[in-house]
Amino acid sequence: MRVLVTGGAGFIGGHIVDQLAARGDEVVILDSLAAHEAAPKHLPPEAELIVGDLADEASLRDAVEGVDAVCHQAARVGLGVDFDDVTAYVADNDLGTANLLRALWRRRFDGRLVVASSMVVYGEGRYRCPTHGDMRAEPRRRADLDAGRFEPRCGRCGSDLAWAAVREDAALDPRNVYAATKVHTEHLSFLYGRESGATVCALRYHNVYGPRMPRDTPYAGVASIFRSALESGKAPRVFEDGRQTRDFVHVADVARANLLSLDSDWTGAANIASGEPHTIADMAEALAAGFGAAPVVTGEYRLGDVRHVVAAPDLAAEALGFRAETAFAEGMAAFANAPLR
């Protein structure tokens, strides 16, 4: 199978390329290399690398030629610095996806399209009130956060809400710019599938970590930010009270989920998660232990963050045969000493 991987020199894309090449697929990589000084040495020599971005029509035309499947990983990721980043996110993620889909349309591509999405499309996760059952969390208010009230509360009785696993049929509620662009990526891709006959799968990644994560950037994931701090001799700074709950999933598992999706014709969106929720403080402590250090809980917050997002992993298991294999303790212990980009 000839597979195009956009963003194939990046963190997740690079691991997908590794696994595709290892099983003998013909791989085409489209990557601007903007995050690299040169082509990464880890790229398989047999992979074809096209240096260009999703705004480059000629590069796109070359990249989509003759491919049987597309794995769309290229994106500007992370929460960003502030709303001033909005145009960069929309240009890279919304318009970039539109350019890719137009190139596929002009080639009359009707094969397999797998797109990277994110847990952030849900906004706050699923919550339950002990009295009133399932409830949507209201948008966070600065007054509550300034007072150290981080847990979402029931809009009817004021009780703290308890998190529950969020399923793929939950309403989408993006609460930052990156999240909004990921919702649009999904919508555009499924529209393309309907118009072209291509089968489309969106993978909603939860908190991905592992070797070759980017270091020292505000756009990196929290695991990378903590690792970068520890390597610099600084304690990880844990926002809020550290009890925010997430699902940390190893990049090798995420790459394998992409391969399973490329081999399937199932259409829909699926959570890609470990099924093993942990708090941000758990993760910071696990990484800091590898350096003989301890994290600092600061009480700081970012309004665009969400409190709890924990995935229900069942659909990915049923539809794609995906189950994560790397346990949290094992993965974090290895990541404490893994190379960063």
Short mmCIF file of C-alpha atoms in Angstrom, two decimals:
data_model
loop_
_atom_site.label_atom_id
_atom_site.label_comp_id
_atom_site.label_asym_id
_atom_site.label_seq_id
_atom_site.Cartn_x
_atom_site.Cartn_y
_atom_site.Cartn_z
CA MET A 1 0.00 0.00 0.00
CA ARG A 2 1.28 3.47 -0.89
CA VAL A 3 0.47 5.83 2.01
CA LEU A 4 0.85 9.59 2.24
CA VAL A 5 1.61 10.80 5.79
CA THR A 6 1.28 14.57 6.14
CA GLY A 7 3.44 15.83 8.98
CA GLY A 8 5.37 12.59 8.71
CA ALA A 9 8.58 14.09 10.10
CA GLY A 10 6.79 15.21 13.27
CA PHE A 11 6.25 13.56 16.62
CA ILE A 12 3.24 11.32 15.97
CA GLY A 13 3.65 11.28 12.20
CA GLY A 14 7.23 10.07 12.50
CA HIS A 15 6.19 7.07 14.58
CA ILE A 16 3.46 6.24 12.07
CA VAL A 17 6.04 6.37 9.27
CA ASP A 18 8.33 4.05 11.26
CA GLN A 19 5.61 1.45 11.68
CA LEU A 20 4.41 1.67 8.08
CA ALA A 21 7.93 1.27 6.72
CA ALA A 22 8.66 -1.60 9.12
CA ARG A 23 5.78 -3.63 7.72
CA GLY A 24 6.75 -2.92 4.11
CA ASP A 25 4.35 -0.19 3.02
CA GLU A 26 5.48 2.42 0.50
CA VAL A 27 5.52 5.72 2.40
CA VAL A 28 5.36 9.29 1.10
CA ILE A 29 5.99 12.05 3.64
CA LEU A 30 4.83 15.63 3.15
CA ASP A 31 6.38 17.89 5.77
CA SER A 32 7.53 21.50 5.76
CA LEU A 33 10.39 20.66 8.18
CA ALA A 34 9.62 24.01 9.84
CA ALA A 35 10.19 22.40 13.25
CA HIS A 36 13.50 20.84 12.16
CA GLU A 37 16.89 22.16 11.10
CA ALA A 38 17.09 19.37 8.51
CA ALA A 39 15.37 16.11 7.67
CA PRO A 40 15.31 14.05 10.91
CA LYS A 41 17.81 11.19 10.94
CA HIS A 42 15.16 8.79 12.23
CA LEU A 43 13.17 8.86 8.97
CA PRO A 44 13.41 5.51 7.15
CA PRO A 45 15.68 5.87 4.11
CA GLU A 46 13.16 4.10 1.90
CA ALA A 47 10.46 6.71 2.63
CA GLU A 48 9.97 9.44 0.01
CA LEU A 49 10.21 12.90 1.59
CA ILE A 50 8.54 15.87 -0.09
CA VAL A 51 9.50 19.12 1.64
CA GLY A 52 6.53 21.46 1.46
CA ASP A 53 3.53 22.57 3.45
CA LEU A 54 -0.20 22.32 2.97
CA ALA A 55 -0.28 25.76 1.33
CA ASP A 56 2.05 24.60 -1.46
CA GLU A 57 -0.14 23.41 -4.32
CA ALA A 58 2.73 21.85 -6.31
CA SER A 59 3.97 19.85 -3.31
CA LEU A 60 0.45 18.66 -2.56
CA ARG A 61 -0.08 17.59 -6.15
CA ASP A 62 3.11 15.53 -6.07
CA ALA A 63 2.33 14.09 -2.64
CA VAL A 64 -1.14 12.74 -3.47
CA GLU A 65 -0.13 11.24 -6.80
CA GLY A 66 -0.69 7.47 -6.84
CA VAL A 67 -1.40 7.02 -3.12
CA ASP A 68 -3.87 4.41 -1.89
CA ALA A 69 -4.39 5.99 1.52
CA VAL A 70 -3.74 9.25 3.35
CA CYS A 71 -2.86 9.68 7.02
CA HIS A 72 -3.29 13.39 7.80
CA GLN A 73 -1.20 14.36 10.83
CA ALA A 74 0.09 17.81 9.86
CA ALA A 75 -1.24 20.50 12.19
CA ARG A 76 -0.34 23.30 14.53
CA VAL A 77 -0.88 21.69 17.93
CA GLY A 78 -1.27 22.70 21.57
CA LEU A 79 -3.26 25.42 23.25
CA GLY A 80 -1.04 28.21 21.96
CA VAL A 81 0.04 31.35 23.78
CA ASP A 82 -3.10 33.51 23.51
CA PHE A 83 -5.81 34.47 21.02
CA ASP A 84 -3.26 36.28 18.87
CA ASP A 85 -2.39 32.78 17.56
CA VAL A 86 -5.83 32.43 15.95
CA THR A 87 -4.82 33.20 12.37
CA ALA A 88 -1.85 30.82 12.47
CA TYR A 89 -4.03 27.98 13.76
CA VAL A 90 -6.75 28.58 11.20
CA ALA A 91 -4.22 28.88 8.36
CA ASP A 92 -2.36 25.70 9.30
CA ASN A 93 -5.25 23.51 10.42
CA ASP A 94 -8.43 24.68 8.69
CA LEU A 95 -7.04 26.00 5.43
CA GLY A 96 -4.28 23.37 5.39
CA THR A 97 -6.83 20.56 5.60
CA ALA A 98 -8.97 22.23 2.95
CA ASN A 99 -5.96 22.44 0.61
CA LEU A 100 -5.18 18.76 1.12
CA LEU A 101 -8.78 17.75 0.46
CA ARG A 102 -8.92 19.89 -2.67
CA ALA A 103 -5.76 18.20 -3.98
CA LEU A 104 -7.33 14.80 -3.27
CA TRP A 105 -10.55 15.88 -4.99
CA ARG A 106 -8.69 16.98 -8.11
CA ARG A 107 -7.00 13.58 -8.18
CA ARG A 108 -10.41 11.89 -7.72
CA PHE A 109 -9.10 10.09 -4.63
CA ASP A 110 -11.67 7.71 -3.13
CA GLY A 111 -9.40 5.59 -0.95
CA ARG A 112 -8.83 5.59 2.80
CA LEU A 113 -8.42 8.88 4.71
CA VAL A 114 -7.41 8.86 8.38
CA VAL A 115 -7.23 12.26 10.10
CA ALA A 116 -5.73 13.24 13.42
CA SER A 117 -8.25 14.80 15.75
CA SER A 118 -8.12 15.39 19.49
CA MET A 119 -9.93 15.02 22.78
CA VAL A 120 -10.18 18.82 22.85
CA VAL A 121 -13.19 18.68 20.53
CA TYR A 122 -15.28 17.68 23.56
CA GLY A 123 -14.36 20.73 25.62
CA GLU A 124 -14.99 19.67 29.17
CA GLY A 125 -15.52 15.94 29.43
CA ARG A 126 -18.54 14.08 30.75
CA TYR A 127 -19.76 14.83 34.27
CA ARG A 128 -22.30 13.50 36.73
CA CYS A 129 -24.05 15.28 39.59
CA PRO A 130 -24.77 13.01 42.59
CA THR A 131 -28.34 14.34 42.60
CA HIS A 132 -29.18 15.20 39.00
CA GLY A 133 -27.20 12.67 36.97
CA ASP A 134 -25.38 13.54 33.73
CA MET A 135 -24.72 17.26 33.39
CA ARG A 136 -22.77 19.49 31.01
CA ALA A 137 -20.09 21.56 32.72
CA GLU A 138 -20.59 25.28 32.31
CA PRO A 139 -17.73 27.36 30.82
CA ARG A 140 -15.14 28.19 33.44
CA ARG A 141 -15.31 31.58 35.12
CA ARG A 142 -12.30 33.63 36.12
CA ALA A 143 -13.83 34.47 39.50
CA ASP A 144 -14.04 30.78 40.42
CA LEU A 145 -10.54 30.03 39.19
CA ASP A 146 -9.05 33.04 40.96
CA ALA A 147 -10.64 31.73 44.16
CA GLY A 148 -9.16 28.27 43.64
CA ARG A 149 -12.52 26.69 42.78
CA PHE A 150 -11.42 24.45 39.94
CA GLU A 151 -14.04 21.70 39.95
CA PRO A 152 -17.07 22.26 37.71
CA ARG A 153 -20.33 22.51 39.58
CA CYS A 154 -23.88 21.47 38.90
CA GLY A 155 -25.89 24.32 37.41
CA ARG A 156 -28.97 23.20 39.36
CA CYS A 157 -27.72 22.48 42.88
CA GLY A 158 -24.15 23.78 42.97
CA SER A 159 -22.59 20.44 43.92
CA ASP A 160 -19.18 19.51 42.55
CA LEU A 161 -19.51 17.31 39.49
CA ALA A 162 -17.67 13.99 39.22
CA TRP A 163 -16.07 13.05 35.91
CA ALA A 164 -17.22 10.09 33.85
CA ALA A 165 -15.75 8.59 30.68
CA VAL A 166 -16.70 10.57 27.58
CA ARG A 167 -18.00 8.65 24.58
CA GLU A 168 -17.74 9.63 20.94
CA ASP A 169 -21.43 10.55 20.73
CA ALA A 170 -20.90 13.41 23.20
CA ALA A 171 -21.72 16.88 21.91
CA LEU A 172 -18.70 18.73 20.52
CA ASP A 173 -17.91 21.85 22.52
CA PRO A 174 -14.51 23.35 21.54
CA ARG A 175 -13.26 25.80 24.16
CA ASN A 176 -10.08 27.11 22.57
CA VAL A 177 -8.88 27.96 19.07
CA TYR A 178 -6.98 24.70 18.54
CA ALA A 179 -10.08 22.74 19.53
CA ALA A 180 -12.23 24.68 17.09
CA THR A 181 -9.83 23.90 14.24
CA LYS A 182 -9.89 20.20 15.09
CA VAL A 183 -13.69 20.16 14.95
CA HIS A 184 -13.49 21.82 11.53
CA THR A 185 -10.86 19.29 10.38
CA GLU A 186 -13.28 16.48 11.23
CA HIS A 187 -16.23 18.17 9.54
CA LEU A 188 -14.34 18.95 6.34
CA SER A 189 -12.93 15.43 6.14
CA PHE A 190 -16.29 13.71 6.58
CA LEU A 191 -17.83 16.06 4.01
CA TYR A 192 -15.06 15.05 1.62
CA GLY A 193 -15.85 11.40 2.24
CA ARG A 194 -19.52 11.95 1.50
CA GLU A 195 -18.78 13.80 -1.75
CA SER A 196 -15.94 11.58 -3.02
CA GLY A 197 -16.81 8.11 -1.77
CA ALA A 198 -13.61 7.92 0.30
CA THR A 199 -13.85 6.20 3.68
CA VAL A 200 -12.88 8.56 6.48
CA CYS A 201 -11.84 7.90 10.07
CA ALA A 202 -11.04 10.60 12.65
CA LEU A 203 -8.88 9.57 15.59
CA ARG A 204 -9.43 11.68 18.70
CA TYR A 205 -6.08 11.45 20.44
CA HIS A 206 -5.96 11.92 24.16
CA ASN A 207 -2.72 13.07 25.84
CA VAL A 208 0.03 11.57 23.69
CA TYR A 209 3.56 11.25 25.08
CA GLY A 210 6.75 9.42 24.26
CA PRO A 211 10.16 9.71 22.59
CA ARG A 212 10.81 12.51 20.09
CA MET A 213 8.26 14.88 21.60
CA PRO A 214 9.21 18.52 20.87
CA ARG A 215 11.00 20.26 23.72
CA ASP A 216 10.86 23.82 25.09
CA THR A 217 7.86 25.15 23.18
CA PRO A 218 4.53 26.58 24.42
CA TYR A 219 2.81 24.44 21.78
CA ALA A 220 4.11 21.14 23.17
CA GLY A 221 2.07 18.78 25.31
CA VAL A 222 2.25 19.03 29.07
CA ALA A 223 4.38 15.88 29.34
CA SER A 224 7.04 17.46 27.11
CA ILE A 225 6.90 20.75 29.00
CA PHE A 226 7.48 18.93 32.29
CA ARG A 227 10.33 16.87 30.80
CA SER A 228 11.99 20.00 29.40
CA ALA A 229 11.81 21.66 32.81
CA LEU A 230 13.36 18.66 34.54
CA GLU A 231 16.21 18.46 32.03
CA SER A 232 16.91 22.14 32.76
CA GLY A 233 17.11 21.43 36.49
CA LYS A 234 13.73 23.01 37.23
CA ALA A 235 10.74 21.52 38.98
CA PRO A 236 7.65 20.94 36.81
CA ARG A 237 5.06 23.64 37.48
CA VAL A 238 1.66 22.00 37.87
CA PHE A 239 -1.26 24.35 37.27
CA GLU A 240 -4.42 24.51 39.36
CA ASP A 241 -4.27 21.90 42.13
CA GLY A 242 -2.87 19.12 39.96
CA ARG A 243 -6.04 17.04 40.17
CA GLN A 244 -7.06 17.58 36.54
CA THR A 245 -7.70 14.13 35.09
CA ARG A 246 -6.47 12.99 31.69
CA ASP A 247 -5.74 9.84 29.74
CA PHE A 248 -2.06 9.57 28.79
CA VAL A 249 -1.47 7.33 25.78
CA HIS A 250 1.95 6.33 24.44
CA VAL A 251 2.90 7.44 20.94
CA ALA A 252 3.70 3.87 19.85
CA ASP A 253 0.11 2.93 20.65
CA VAL A 254 -1.21 5.98 18.78
CA ALA A 255 0.84 5.06 15.71
CA ARG A 256 -0.49 1.50 15.84
CA ALA A 257 -4.04 2.87 16.04
CA ASN A 258 -3.38 4.74 12.79
CA LEU A 259 -2.19 1.58 11.05
CA LEU A 260 -5.27 -0.31 12.23
CA SER A 261 -7.41 2.55 10.92
CA LEU A 262 -5.63 2.57 7.56
CA ASP A 263 -6.31 -1.17 7.23
CA SER A 264 -10.00 -0.74 8.09
CA ASP A 265 -12.89 0.71 6.13
CA TRP A 266 -14.81 1.75 9.24
CA THR A 267 -16.07 5.32 9.05
CA GLY A 268 -16.48 7.48 12.12
CA ALA A 269 -14.62 9.15 14.99
CA ALA A 270 -12.96 7.15 17.75
CA ASN A 271 -11.17 7.98 20.99
CA ILE A 272 -7.55 6.84 21.00
CA ALA A 273 -6.68 6.48 24.65
CA SER A 274 -5.15 4.12 27.18
CA GLY A 275 -8.29 3.59 29.24
CA GLU A 276 -6.11 4.26 32.32
CA PRO A 277 -6.90 7.78 33.65
CA HIS A 278 -4.42 9.69 35.82
CA THR A 279 -4.12 13.22 37.17
CA ILE A 280 -1.67 15.81 35.89
CA ALA A 281 0.03 15.59 39.30
CA ASP A 282 0.41 11.81 38.86
CA MET A 283 2.18 12.40 35.58
CA ALA A 284 4.42 15.16 36.96
CA GLU A 285 5.40 13.00 39.94
CA ALA A 286 6.14 9.98 37.74
CA LEU A 287 8.46 12.04 35.51
CA ALA A 288 10.09 13.95 38.38
CA ALA A 289 10.90 10.69 40.17
CA GLY A 290 13.20 9.80 37.29
CA PHE A 291 15.21 12.95 38.05
CA GLY A 292 15.10 12.74 41.84
CA ALA A 293 12.93 15.85 41.93
CA ALA A 294 9.41 16.86 42.92
CA PRO A 295 6.82 18.98 41.07
CA VAL A 296 5.46 22.29 42.37
CA VAL A 297 1.70 22.89 42.39
CA THR A 298 1.22 26.57 41.58
CA GLY A 299 -2.52 27.28 41.48
CA GLU A 300 -2.06 29.07 38.14
CA TYR A 301 -4.62 28.41 35.42
CA ARG A 302 -5.38 28.98 31.75
CA LEU A 303 -8.98 29.83 30.98
CA GLY A 304 -8.97 27.70 27.82
CA ASP A 305 -7.92 24.54 29.68
CA VAL A 306 -10.48 21.97 30.70
CA ARG A 307 -10.69 20.29 34.07
CA HIS A 308 -11.29 16.62 33.31
CA VAL A 309 -11.35 14.71 30.01
CA VAL A 310 -11.28 10.94 30.33
CA ALA A 311 -12.01 8.72 27.35
CA ALA A 312 -14.24 5.72 26.90
CA PRO A 313 -11.94 3.49 24.78
CA ASP A 314 -14.55 0.87 23.84
CA LEU A 315 -15.45 2.05 20.33
CA ALA A 316 -11.84 1.94 19.09
CA ALA A 317 -11.58 -1.61 20.42
CA GLU A 318 -14.81 -2.71 18.74
CA ALA A 319 -14.47 -0.87 15.42
CA LEU A 320 -10.70 -0.92 14.87
CA GLY A 321 -9.39 -3.64 17.16
CA PHE A 322 -7.29 -1.07 19.02
CA ARG A 323 -6.29 -1.45 22.65
CA ALA A 324 -3.36 0.40 24.17
CA GLU A 325 -0.47 -1.82 25.22
CA THR A 326 1.85 0.55 27.14
CA ALA A 327 0.93 0.92 30.80
CA PHE A 328 1.25 4.34 32.47
CA ALA A 329 4.02 3.41 34.93
CA GLU A 330 6.07 1.64 32.28
CA GLY A 331 5.61 4.39 29.70
CA MET A 332 6.39 7.29 32.02
CA ALA A 333 9.48 5.58 33.43
CA ALA A 334 10.82 5.15 29.89
CA PHE A 335 9.79 8.66 28.84
CA ALA A 336 11.77 10.18 31.74
CA ASN A 337 14.93 9.19 29.86
CA ALA A 338 13.68 9.22 26.24
CA PRO A 339 15.17 11.67 23.73
CA LEU A 340 13.14 14.79 22.93
CA ARG A 341 13.19 16.68 19.64
#
